[in-house]
Amino acid sequence: MIKLRGICRDYEVGDETVHALDHIELDIAAGEYISIMGPSGSGKSTLLNILGLLDKPTAGIYELDGSDVSDLPDDHLAQVRRQKIGFIFQSFHLVSRLTAHENVELPMLLMGTNKKERRQRAEEVLDSVGLRSRLDHRPDQLSGGERQRVAIARAIVMRPSFLLADEPTGNLDSKSGGEIISIVEDLNSQGIGLVVVTHDPDLGDRARRHLRMVDGRIHSDNPRKSA
Amino acid sequence: MKVLDTALFASQALRRAPMRTSMMLLAIAIGVAAVVTLTGVGEAARRFVSAEFASLGTNSLIVLPGKADTSGSGLTGMLIGETARDLTLDDVIAIARNPRITRVAPVVVGAGNASWRSRSREVTVIGTSADMREIQRWELQAGRFLPQLDLDVASPVCVVGSIIAEEVINSNRVVGEWLRIGDVRCRVLGVMAQGGISGAFNLDESVFLPVANAQQLFNSPGVFRIIVETRERADMDPIRRYIVDTVRERHQGVEDITVITQDAVLSTFDSIFGVITMALAGIAAISLLVAGVLIMNVMLVAVSQRTSEIGLLKAIGATHNQIVAIFLTEAAWLAALGAACGLGVGYTVSYGLGVAYPILDFRAPVWASAAAVAIALISGVVFGLAPARRAAKLDPVFALTR
Ligand SMILES: Nc1ncnc2c1ncn2[C@@H]1O[C@H](COP(=O)(O)OP(=O)(O)OP(=O)(O)O)[C@@H](O)[C@H]1O
Ligand SMILES: [Mg+2]
């Protein structure tokens, strides 16, 4: 459960103030599938970063699963992030010197999970995204689609409540983009909340709820038109 | 995150960036190796000089004519060799009466001409007593040293240095030959072992005569110095006072001699070489510090190169301390490995020097090795801390866009 009340995010640039987010009100229920669209610079990534606790709002209240997280200290936020949020980035953000399974093990490494369990869970999750045969490949030995699948495996290995994806298919061709989408939609159907920022209207239309942002505000918030 | 996992994660980051890692290891290793080698060289010199002096015996005193400033070490007087009123053989005989004195060796030195048949050569003539050999622990390669005589008794005998034996006396049996020194003939009793150096004199090119003969030869009653050996080390101080008092009485109440102990000479040399070793260690420590600054720079570069990795770690829930721990552990690994390599290189170089110059012992003192390793570790961690904290403070949103 996510509840945003009067969320603002201002940037001071010189002596001007940029209102990247301007009094956002938003409720997201567990297991929802939401797409966020809108023109460049409208605040989509900023909103996603706030939702993912990577960034702190300048004003407003953020409640996650019933507790106020707007004013938690950084280390506390890191812990909440580790347990409840999974990120998927346009540029994958894999650690290039680590193999697929080592990348997936990273969140568990930070948790202090023991080695055997780490390895086992990483294998299970990589298996579930179809990378059984790529466990020991490094990112430069994988295709773009495969890299994004490793990133997804890493995002879900801690069983988060929400998966936040910022243009997850932006760097992929349409075929591997489609595979990525079907993987995350599959995860959503298993109950993980899914928020996807995208410029691709077809992709945006697949979500059950469509947010449109303009100038740091939510311009429209519609359920999928039942075609 | 578990400590072991942090260590493994950091070591993996180092292993998979071999170029960067080996450059940093090199920097630290050079610093540590420099400390080990340079202090080893300083210590080698100190040990060499101390050993040379210690071979004179630790419970002997040297009596010099002339009063040097005793508040110093007495060394200046000895080095300058300033002469006041001469010491005489009678002074020596008077000193030797004390039963706590076991050996007395007066020394008279001068240049002379040694000839055998038609050959002749300039030599250093050293007039002394039989005790000299025991005090100085001189070895002979043939025959025996000067006989035990009363100090004022002359006897036509001599002992020759190895070069004199070879170059002047062209006979297969040197011992027993007659050598002419100045215009006195004396019988060769023995030949000194090769390689002896005592103070400024090359014993190989010297001829040794009973002290009374040498005084006749130089036509002078003076004694260059007297070496006195006491029964025990504890006697050194009372004997020193006894000698000063005895000679003052004989010299009409004028205190005109200097008595120095080996200890004084040794401790002067020890302190000189201590300073040299410290200076070398200082130079080496600076190179370690430079290595530390290098660690910091390379770690800072590493942090900026890995900004996006740090952003990612934060996005998946790494805390401030975890990121500090990761980078600090990397720096500590580098410092520890670099120190180990440096010790290896340093000891290898010292060993090599020891093989090249076998008379010197180039082993670095333990304190220097320990300090080198400690400084390497400390500078690694201290200089690693700033980059690590910088990494941990990065804004994740910013870091992820890099
Ligand atoms: N670090 C920053 N400093 C100043 N202004 C910023 C900063 N980050 C973002 N902004 C501003 O905030 C606004 C929203 O940015 P944001 O990245 O959220 O846009 P976006 O909707 O994700 O755009 P795009 O579709 O191009 O990714 C923009 O006007 C941008 O210039
Ligand atoms: Mg964006």
Short mmCIF file of N, CA and C in Angstrom, two decimals, chain B residues 106-112 123-129 132 138 145-146 158-159 181 198 201-211 214-215 217-218 224:
data_model
loop_
_atom_site.label_atom_id
_atom_site.label_comp_id
_atom_site.label_asym_id
_atom_site.label_seq_id
_atom_site.Cartn_x
_atom_site.Cartn_y
_atom_site.Cartn_z
N PRO B 106 101.32 -0.53 25.74
CA PRO B 106 101.64 0.79 25.22
C PRO B 106 101.77 0.70 23.70
N VAL B 107 101.48 1.80 23.04
CA VAL B 107 101.61 1.80 21.58
C VAL B 107 102.46 2.98 21.17
N VAL B 108 103.47 2.68 20.34
CA VAL B 108 104.31 3.71 19.76
C VAL B 108 104.25 3.48 18.26
N VAL B 109 104.00 4.52 17.50
CA VAL B 109 103.83 4.32 16.07
C VAL B 109 104.72 5.29 15.30
N GLY B 110 105.29 4.81 14.22
CA GLY B 110 106.07 5.72 13.38
C GLY B 110 106.36 5.05 12.05
N ALA B 111 106.96 5.81 11.16
CA ALA B 111 107.34 5.23 9.88
C ALA B 111 108.78 4.78 9.96
N GLY B 112 109.08 3.73 9.24
CA GLY B 112 110.45 3.25 9.25
C GLY B 112 110.74 2.51 7.97
N VAL B 123 107.66 1.04 5.94
CA VAL B 123 106.64 0.31 6.69
C VAL B 123 106.17 1.16 7.87
N THR B 124 105.03 0.77 8.41
CA THR B 124 104.58 1.37 9.66
C THR B 124 105.18 0.54 10.78
N VAL B 125 105.88 1.20 11.66
CA VAL B 125 106.48 0.47 12.78
C VAL B 125 105.59 0.69 14.00
N ILE B 126 105.16 -0.40 14.59
CA ILE B 126 104.32 -0.31 15.78
C ILE B 126 105.08 -0.95 16.94
N GLY B 127 105.40 -0.13 17.91
CA GLY B 127 106.04 -0.68 19.09
C GLY B 127 104.99 -0.95 20.15
N THR B 128 104.98 -2.16 20.68
CA THR B 128 103.95 -2.50 21.67
C THR B 128 104.43 -3.66 22.52
N SER B 129 103.49 -4.25 23.27
CA SER B 129 103.89 -5.35 24.15
C SER B 129 103.15 -6.62 23.77
N MET B 132 99.30 -6.77 23.75
CA MET B 132 98.53 -6.17 22.66
C MET B 132 97.77 -7.21 21.87
N TRP B 138 94.41 -10.43 17.94
CA TRP B 138 95.03 -10.59 16.63
C TRP B 138 95.38 -12.06 16.40
N PHE B 145 103.76 -14.16 18.54
CA PHE B 145 103.81 -12.70 18.67
C PHE B 145 105.01 -12.32 19.54
N LEU B 146 105.13 -11.04 19.84
CA LEU B 146 106.24 -10.56 20.66
C LEU B 146 106.25 -11.27 22.01
N CYS B 158 111.02 -9.15 16.07
CA CYS B 158 109.89 -8.43 15.46
C CYS B 158 108.86 -9.41 14.92
N VAL B 159 107.67 -8.87 14.66
CA VAL B 159 106.60 -9.65 14.02
C VAL B 159 106.20 -8.83 12.80
N ILE B 181 115.50 -3.18 10.54
CA ILE B 181 114.56 -2.08 10.69
C ILE B 181 115.37 -0.85 11.07
N SER B 198 93.57 -1.81 12.23
CA SER B 198 93.33 -1.32 13.58
C SER B 198 93.38 0.19 13.52
N PHE B 201 95.60 2.11 10.95
CA PHE B 201 96.78 1.38 10.50
C PHE B 201 96.41 0.10 9.78
N ASN B 202 97.10 -0.11 8.67
CA ASN B 202 96.93 -1.35 7.96
C ASN B 202 97.97 -2.32 8.50
N LEU B 203 97.49 -3.29 9.27
CA LEU B 203 98.42 -4.19 9.95
C LEU B 203 99.23 -5.02 8.97
N ASP B 204 98.66 -5.24 7.77
CA ASP B 204 99.37 -6.04 6.77
C ASP B 204 100.71 -5.39 6.38
N GLU B 205 100.76 -4.07 6.48
CA GLU B 205 101.97 -3.37 6.06
C GLU B 205 102.78 -2.88 7.25
N SER B 206 102.55 -3.47 8.42
CA SER B 206 103.23 -3.00 9.62
C SER B 206 104.26 -4.02 10.10
N VAL B 207 105.19 -3.49 10.89
CA VAL B 207 106.15 -4.35 11.57
C VAL B 207 106.02 -4.05 13.06
N PHE B 208 105.97 -5.10 13.89
CA PHE B 208 105.76 -4.92 15.32
C PHE B 208 107.06 -5.18 16.06
N LEU B 209 107.42 -4.22 16.92
CA LEU B 209 108.64 -4.36 17.72
C LEU B 209 108.28 -4.24 19.20
N PRO B 210 109.11 -4.78 20.08
CA PRO B 210 108.90 -4.47 21.50
C PRO B 210 108.97 -2.95 21.65
N VAL B 211 108.17 -2.41 22.57
CA VAL B 211 108.02 -0.96 22.65
C VAL B 211 109.35 -0.25 22.90
N ALA B 214 111.20 0.23 19.68
CA ALA B 214 110.61 1.27 18.84
C ALA B 214 111.00 2.65 19.33
N GLN B 215 111.04 2.81 20.65
CA GLN B 215 111.42 4.12 21.19
C GLN B 215 112.87 4.46 20.84
N LEU B 217 114.36 3.35 18.21
CA LEU B 217 114.35 3.61 16.77
C LEU B 217 113.92 5.04 16.47
N PHE B 218 112.87 5.48 17.13
CA PHE B 218 112.36 6.82 16.86
C PHE B 218 113.08 7.87 17.72
N PHE B 224 102.43 6.81 22.26
CA PHE B 224 101.30 7.32 21.48
C PHE B 224 99.99 7.11 22.22
#
